[in-house]
């Protein structure tokens, strides 16, 4: 995928700021049951923020790679 992963804590205030500024490009969950699934909305303090799911998202590329390994 050409990405360099970074693992770090992201607090709610930072996440909310990214959502408010339109800087969150995509979000997804990964696990053994669902494998990879997009997060389409995030709720913080009673407000729901839409999360973009573009057709060229990294989530779809990661999902395809994992499905190929099954």
N, CA, C and O atoms as CSV, one atom per row, in Angstrom:
chain,resi,resn,atom,element,x,y,z
A,1,UNK,N,N,0.806,-1.201,0.000
A,1,UNK,CA,C,0.000,0.000,0.000
A,1,UNK,C,C,0.848,1.262,0.000
A,1,UNK,O,O,0.339,2.348,-0.281
A,2,UNK,N,N,2.122,1.137,0.308
A,2,UNK,CA,C,2.999,2.299,0.295
A,2,UNK,C,C,2.827,3.220,1.487
A,2,UNK,O,O,3.162,4.402,1.411
A,3,UNK,N,N,2.312,2.694,2.584
A,3,UNK,CA,C,2.115,3.499,3.785
A,3,UNK,C,C,3.142,3.138,4.843
A,3,UNK,O,O,3.594,1.995,4.920
A,4,UNK,N,N,3.504,4.108,5.648
A,4,UNK,CA,C,4.372,3.853,6.788
A,4,UNK,C,C,3.503,3.972,8.042
A,4,UNK,O,O,3.133,5.081,8.426
A,5,UNK,N,N,3.173,2.852,8.683
A,5,UNK,CA,C,2.264,2.903,9.823
A,5,UNK,C,C,2.879,3.625,11.019
A,5,UNK,O,O,4.081,3.548,11.272
A,6,UNK,N,N,2.020,4.321,11.736
A,6,UNK,CA,C,2.394,4.993,12.973
A,6,UNK,C,C,1.351,4.611,14.013
A,6,UNK,O,O,0.152,4.761,13.782
A,7,UNK,N,N,1.809,4.121,15.151
A,7,UNK,CA,C,0.888,3.777,16.225
A,7,UNK,C,C,1.030,4.814,17.328
A,7,UNK,O,O,2.110,4.995,17.890
A,8,UNK,N,N,-0.085,5.501,17.635
A,8,UNK,CA,C,-0.069,6.499,18.704
A,8,UNK,C,C,-1.491,6.722,19.192
A,8,UNK,O,O,-2.459,6.394,18.505
A,9,UNK,N,N,-1.598,7.276,20.370
A,9,UNK,CA,C,-2.908,7.619,20.917
A,9,UNK,C,C,-3.440,8.873,20.228
A,9,UNK,O,O,-2.692,9.813,19.956
A,10,UNK,N,N,-4.714,8.872,19.957
A,10,UNK,CA,C,-5.396,10.049,19.418
A,10,UNK,C,C,-6.523,10.360,20.397
A,10,UNK,O,O,-7.443,9.559,20.563
A,11,UNK,N,N,-6.452,11.527,21.048
A,11,UNK,CA,C,-7.511,11.834,22.008
A,11,UNK,C,C,-8.747,12.379,21.291
A,11,UNK,O,O,-8.690,12.779,20.129
A,12,UNK,N,N,-9.840,12.381,22.006
A,12,UNK,CA,C,-11.127,12.780,21.433
A,12,UNK,C,C,-11.088,14.209,20.904
A,12,UNK,O,O,-11.658,14.489,19.849
A,13,UNK,N,N,-10.426,15.117,21.619
A,13,UNK,CA,C,-10.359,16.519,21.175
A,13,UNK,C,C,-9.659,16.629,19.825
A,13,UNK,O,O,-10.102,17.379,18.954
A,14,UNK,N,N,-8.565,15.884,19.647
A,14,UNK,CA,C,-7.851,15.908,18.364
A,14,UNK,C,C,-8.720,15.324,17.252
A,14,UNK,O,O,-8.789,15.878,16.154
A,15,UNK,N,N,-9.379,14.208,17.540
A,15,UNK,CA,C,-10.253,13.577,16.553
A,15,UNK,C,C,-11.388,14.522,16.159
A,15,UNK,O,O,-11.704,14.660,14.977
A,16,UNK,N,N,-11.999,15.169,17.148
A,16,UNK,CA,C,-13.092,16.094,16.853
A,16,UNK,C,C,-12.607,17.270,16.008
A,16,UNK,O,O,-13.309,17.717,15.101
A,17,UNK,N,N,-11.419,17.765,16.303
A,17,UNK,CA,C,-10.867,18.872,15.516
A,17,UNK,C,C,-10.637,18.444,14.063
A,17,UNK,O,O,-10.942,19.200,13.140
A,18,UNK,N,N,-10.105,17.244,13.859
A,18,UNK,CA,C,-9.906,16.733,12.500
A,18,UNK,C,C,-11.238,16.622,11.756
A,18,UNK,O,O,-11.331,16.968,10.578
A,19,UNK,N,N,-12.260,16.138,12.451
A,19,UNK,CA,C,-13.580,16.003,11.838
A,19,UNK,C,C,-14.180,17.366,11.501
A,19,UNK,O,O,-14.740,17.550,10.420
A,20,UNK,N,N,-14.064,18.315,12.421
A,20,UNK,CA,C,-14.621,19.655,12.196
A,20,UNK,C,C,-13.929,20.364,11.040
A,20,UNK,O,O,-14.568,21.101,10.289
A,21,UNK,N,N,-12.630,20.145,10.894
A,21,UNK,CA,C,-11.851,20.804,9.842
A,21,UNK,C,C,-11.868,20.043,8.521
A,21,UNK,O,O,-11.278,20.493,7.540
A,22,UNK,N,N,-12.543,18.888,8.488
A,22,UNK,CA,C,-12.590,18.087,7.268
A,22,UNK,C,C,-11.256,17.457,6.909
A,22,UNK,O,O,-10.996,17.168,5.740
A,23,UNK,N,N,-10.406,17.242,7.913
A,23,UNK,CA,C,-9.073,16.700,7.651
A,23,UNK,C,C,-8.980,15.186,7.859
A,23,UNK,O,O,-7.959,14.582,7.529
A,24,UNK,N,N,-10.027,14.570,8.400
A,24,UNK,CA,C,-10.021,13.118,8.543
A,24,UNK,C,C,-10.410,12.528,7.199
A,24,UNK,O,O,-11.537,12.716,6.740
A,25,UNK,N,N,-9.499,11.825,6.574
A,25,UNK,CA,C,-9.714,11.345,5.206
A,25,UNK,C,C,-10.435,10.013,5.148
A,25,UNK,O,O,-11.187,9.753,4.210
A,26,UNK,N,N,-10.211,9.164,6.145
A,26,UNK,CA,C,-10.938,7.906,6.208
A,26,UNK,C,C,-10.715,7.271,7.570
A,26,UNK,O,O,-9.758,7.600,8.272
A,27,UNK,N,N,-11.598,6.369,7.933
A,27,UNK,CA,C,-11.471,5.613,9.176
A,27,UNK,C,C,-12.059,4.234,8.929
A,27,UNK,O,O,-13.062,4.088,8.229
A,28,UNK,N,N,-11.424,3.225,9.512
A,28,UNK,CA,C,-11.957,1.874,9.365
A,28,UNK,C,C,-11.565,1.033,10.560
A,28,UNK,O,O,-10.608,1.328,11.275
A,29,UNK,N,N,-12.328,-0.013,10.751
A,29,UNK,CA,C,-12.037,-0.979,11.795
A,29,UNK,C,C,-11.534,-2.255,11.157
A,29,UNK,O,O,-11.915,-2.600,10.039
A,30,UNK,N,N,-10.677,-2.947,11.876
A,30,UNK,CA,C,-10.140,-4.213,11.372
A,30,UNK,C,C,-10.179,-5.234,12.501
A,30,UNK,O,O,-9.905,-4.915,13.658
A,31,UNK,N,N,-10.519,-6.450,12.149
A,31,UNK,CA,C,-10.579,-7.508,13.142
A,31,UNK,C,C,-10.806,-8.845,12.473
A,31,UNK,O,O,-10.898,-8.941,11.249
A,32,UNK,N,N,-10.895,-9.871,13.291
A,32,UNK,CA,C,-11.022,-11.216,12.731
A,32,UNK,C,C,-12.422,-11.493,12.188
A,32,UNK,O,O,-12.558,-12.243,11.221
A,33,UNK,N,N,-13.459,-10.915,12.778
A,33,UNK,CA,C,-14.828,-11.205,12.334
A,33,UNK,C,C,-15.204,-10.409,11.085
A,33,UNK,O,O,-15.607,-10.986,10.076
A,34,UNK,N,N,-15.073,-9.110,11.155
A,34,UNK,CA,C,-15.490,-8.267,10.028
A,34,UNK,C,C,-14.366,-8.050,9.036
A,34,UNK,O,O,-14.589,-7.497,7.958
A,35,UNK,N,N,-13.171,-8.475,9.381
A,35,UNK,CA,C,-11.951,-8.206,8.599
A,35,UNK,C,C,-11.689,-6.719,8.527
A,35,UNK,O,O,-10.976,-6.188,9.378
A,36,UNK,N,N,-12.235,-6.031,7.549
A,36,UNK,CA,C,-12.032,-4.590,7.409
A,36,UNK,C,C,-13.367,-3.970,7.007
A,36,UNK,O,O,-14.002,-4.402,6.045
A,37,UNK,N,N,-13.778,-2.958,7.753
A,37,UNK,CA,C,-15.052,-2.301,7.454
A,37,UNK,C,C,-14.906,-0.796,7.653
A,37,UNK,O,O,-14.240,-0.352,8.588
A,38,UNK,N,N,-15.525,-0.015,6.777
A,38,UNK,CA,C,-15.423,1.436,6.903
A,38,UNK,C,C,-16.208,1.956,8.104
A,38,UNK,O,O,-17.221,1.378,8.499
A,39,UNK,N,N,-15.728,3.047,8.670
A,39,UNK,CA,C,-16.471,3.796,9.680
A,39,UNK,C,C,-17.053,4.994,8.937
A,39,UNK,O,O,-16.313,5.842,8.437
A,40,UNK,N,N,-18.355,5.057,8.870
A,40,UNK,CA,C,-19.022,6.098,8.077
A,40,UNK,C,C,-19.446,7.308,8.905
A,40,UNK,O,O,-19.759,8.365,8.357
A,41,UNK,N,N,-19.453,7.146,10.227
A,41,UNK,CA,C,-19.884,8.242,11.086
A,41,UNK,C,C,-19.263,8.064,12.463
A,41,UNK,O,O,-19.130,6.942,12.950
A,42,UNK,N,N,-18.881,9.180,13.094
A,42,UNK,CA,C,-18.330,9.164,14.445
A,42,UNK,C,C,-19.130,10.159,15.276
A,42,UNK,O,O,-19.284,11.317,14.888
A,43,UNK,N,N,-19.637,9.705,16.417
A,43,UNK,CA,C,-20.390,10.569,17.313
A,43,UNK,C,C,-19.517,11.010,18.481
A,43,UNK,O,O,-18.902,10.184,19.155
A,44,UNK,N,N,-19.467,12.322,18.713
A,44,UNK,CA,C,-18.701,12.886,19.828
A,44,UNK,C,C,-19.563,13.951,20.500
A,44,UNK,O,O,-20.031,14.884,19.848
A,45,UNK,N,N,-19.767,13.802,21.813
A,45,UNK,CA,C,-20.510,14.792,22.606
A,45,UNK,C,C,-21.863,15.150,21.985
A,45,UNK,O,O,-22.232,16.323,21.926
A,46,UNK,N,N,-22.594,14.141,21.527
A,46,UNK,CA,C,-23.927,14.367,20.996
A,46,UNK,C,C,-23.984,14.860,19.559
A,46,UNK,O,O,-25.067,15.117,19.033
A,47,UNK,N,N,-22.843,14.992,18.926
A,47,UNK,CA,C,-22.817,15.436,17.527
A,47,UNK,C,C,-22.277,14.305,16.658
A,47,UNK,O,O,-21.271,13.683,16.998
A,48,UNK,N,N,-22.941,14.042,15.541
A,48,UNK,CA,C,-22.502,12.999,14.611
A,48,UNK,C,C,-21.759,13.637,13.448
A,48,UNK,O,O,-22.256,14.554,12.794
A,49,UNK,N,N,-20.553,13.126,13.206
A,49,UNK,CA,C,-19.710,13.629,12.116
A,49,UNK,C,C,-19.622,12.574,11.023
A,49,UNK,O,O,-19.259,11.433,11.310
A,50,UNK,N,N,-19.941,12.914,9.785
A,50,UNK,CA,C,-19.765,11.949,8.696
A,50,UNK,C,C,-18.277,11.750,8.403
A,50,UNK,O,O,-17.482,12.686,8.493
A,51,UNK,N,N,-17.924,10.536,8.058
A,51,UNK,CA,C,-16.547,10.206,7.678
A,51,UNK,C,C,-16.573,9.794,6.210
A,51,UNK,O,O,-17.350,8.917,5.831
A,52,UNK,N,N,-15.734,10.414,5.380
A,52,UNK,CA,C,-15.749,10.067,3.956
A,52,UNK,C,C,-15.349,8.611,3.709
A,52,UNK,O,O,-14.477,8.070,4.390
A,53,UNK,N,N,-15.993,7.993,2.735
A,53,UNK,CA,C,-15.616,6.658,2.265
A,53,UNK,C,C,-15.483,6.777,0.753
A,53,UNK,O,O,-16.460,6.636,0.017
A,54,UNK,N,N,-14.274,7.036,0.305
A,54,UNK,CA,C,-14.009,7.221,-1.128
A,54,UNK,C,C,-13.741,5.871,-1.785
A,54,UNK,O,O,-13.292,4.938,-1.120
A,55,UNK,N,N,-14.007,5.762,-3.056
A,55,UNK,CA,C,-13.817,4.488,-3.762
A,55,UNK,C,C,-12.349,4.069,-3.832
A,55,UNK,O,O,-12.054,2.887,-4.010
A,56,UNK,N,N,-11.422,5.027,-3.692
A,56,UNK,CA,C,-9.994,4.692,-3.733
A,56,UNK,C,C,-9.362,4.682,-2.339
A,56,UNK,O,O,-8.145,4.816,-2.213
A,57,UNK,N,N,-10.176,4.524,-1.296
A,57,UNK,CA,C,-9.689,4.544,0.087
A,57,UNK,C,C,-8.711,3.394,0.342
A,57,UNK,O,O,-8.819,2.323,-0.256
A,58,UNK,N,N,-7.766,3.638,1.235
A,58,UNK,CA,C,-6.812,2.599,1.621
A,58,UNK,C,C,-7.526,1.407,2.246
A,58,UNK,O,O,-7.048,0.277,2.149
A,59,UNK,N,N,-8.664,1.649,2.884
A,59,UNK,CA,C,-9.416,0.582,3.515
A,59,UNK,C,C,-9.760,-0.511,2.514
A,59,UNK,O,O,-9.637,-1.695,2.827
A,60,UNK,N,N,-10.188,-0.132,1.317
A,60,UNK,CA,C,-10.541,-1.127,0.304
A,60,UNK,C,C,-9.310,-1.895,-0.178
A,60,UNK,O,O,-9.395,-3.088,-0.472
A,61,UNK,N,N,-8.179,-1.217,-0.256
A,61,UNK,CA,C,-6.931,-1.884,-0.655
A,61,UNK,C,C,-6.486,-2.873,0.411
A,61,UNK,O,O,-6.065,-3.985,0.093
A,62,UNK,N,N,-6.579,-2.468,1.685
A,62,UNK,CA,C,-6.213,-3.361,2.785
A,62,UNK,C,C,-7.150,-4.562,2.830
A,62,UNK,O,O,-6.710,-5.690,3.048
A,63,UNK,N,N,-8.434,-4.321,2.625
A,63,UNK,CA,C,-9.415,-5.408,2.626
A,63,UNK,C,C,-9.109,-6.415,1.522
A,63,UNK,O,O,-9.165,-7.623,1.751
A,64,UNK,N,N,-8.788,-5.930,0.340
A,64,UNK,CA,C,-8.465,-6.823,-0.780
A,64,UNK,C,C,-7.228,-7.659,-0.477
A,64,UNK,O,O,-7.197,-8.853,-0.775
A,65,UNK,N,N,-6.208,-7.039,0.115
A,65,UNK,CA,C,-4.995,-7.784,0.469
A,65,UNK,C,C,-5.299,-8.889,1.471
A,65,UNK,O,O,-4.825,-10.016,1.321
A,66,UNK,N,N,-6.089,-8.568,2.492
A,66,UNK,CA,C,-6.430,-9.571,3.501
A,66,UNK,C,C,-7.297,-10.681,2.920
A,66,UNK,O,O,-7.119,-11.849,3.265
A,67,UNK,N,N,-8.224,-10.333,2.049
A,67,UNK,CA,C,-9.069,-11.358,1.429
A,67,UNK,C,C,-8.247,-12.284,0.545
A,67,UNK,O,O,-8.540,-13.476,0.460
A,68,UNK,N,N,-7.230,-11.754,-0.109
A,68,UNK,CA,C,-6.357,-12.581,-0.943
A,68,UNK,C,C,-5.563,-13.583,-0.110
A,68,UNK,O,O,-5.183,-14.641,-0.611
A,69,UNK,N,N,-5.311,-13.257,1.159
A,69,UNK,CA,C,-4.543,-14.150,2.039
A,69,UNK,C,C,-5.401,-15.260,2.621
A,69,UNK,O,O,-4.867,-16.251,3.119
A,70,UNK,N,N,-6.717,-15.115,2.570
A,70,UNK,CA,C,-7.611,-16.124,3.170
A,70,UNK,C,C,-7.577,-17.424,2.454
A,70,UNK,O,O,-8.273,-18.361,2.843
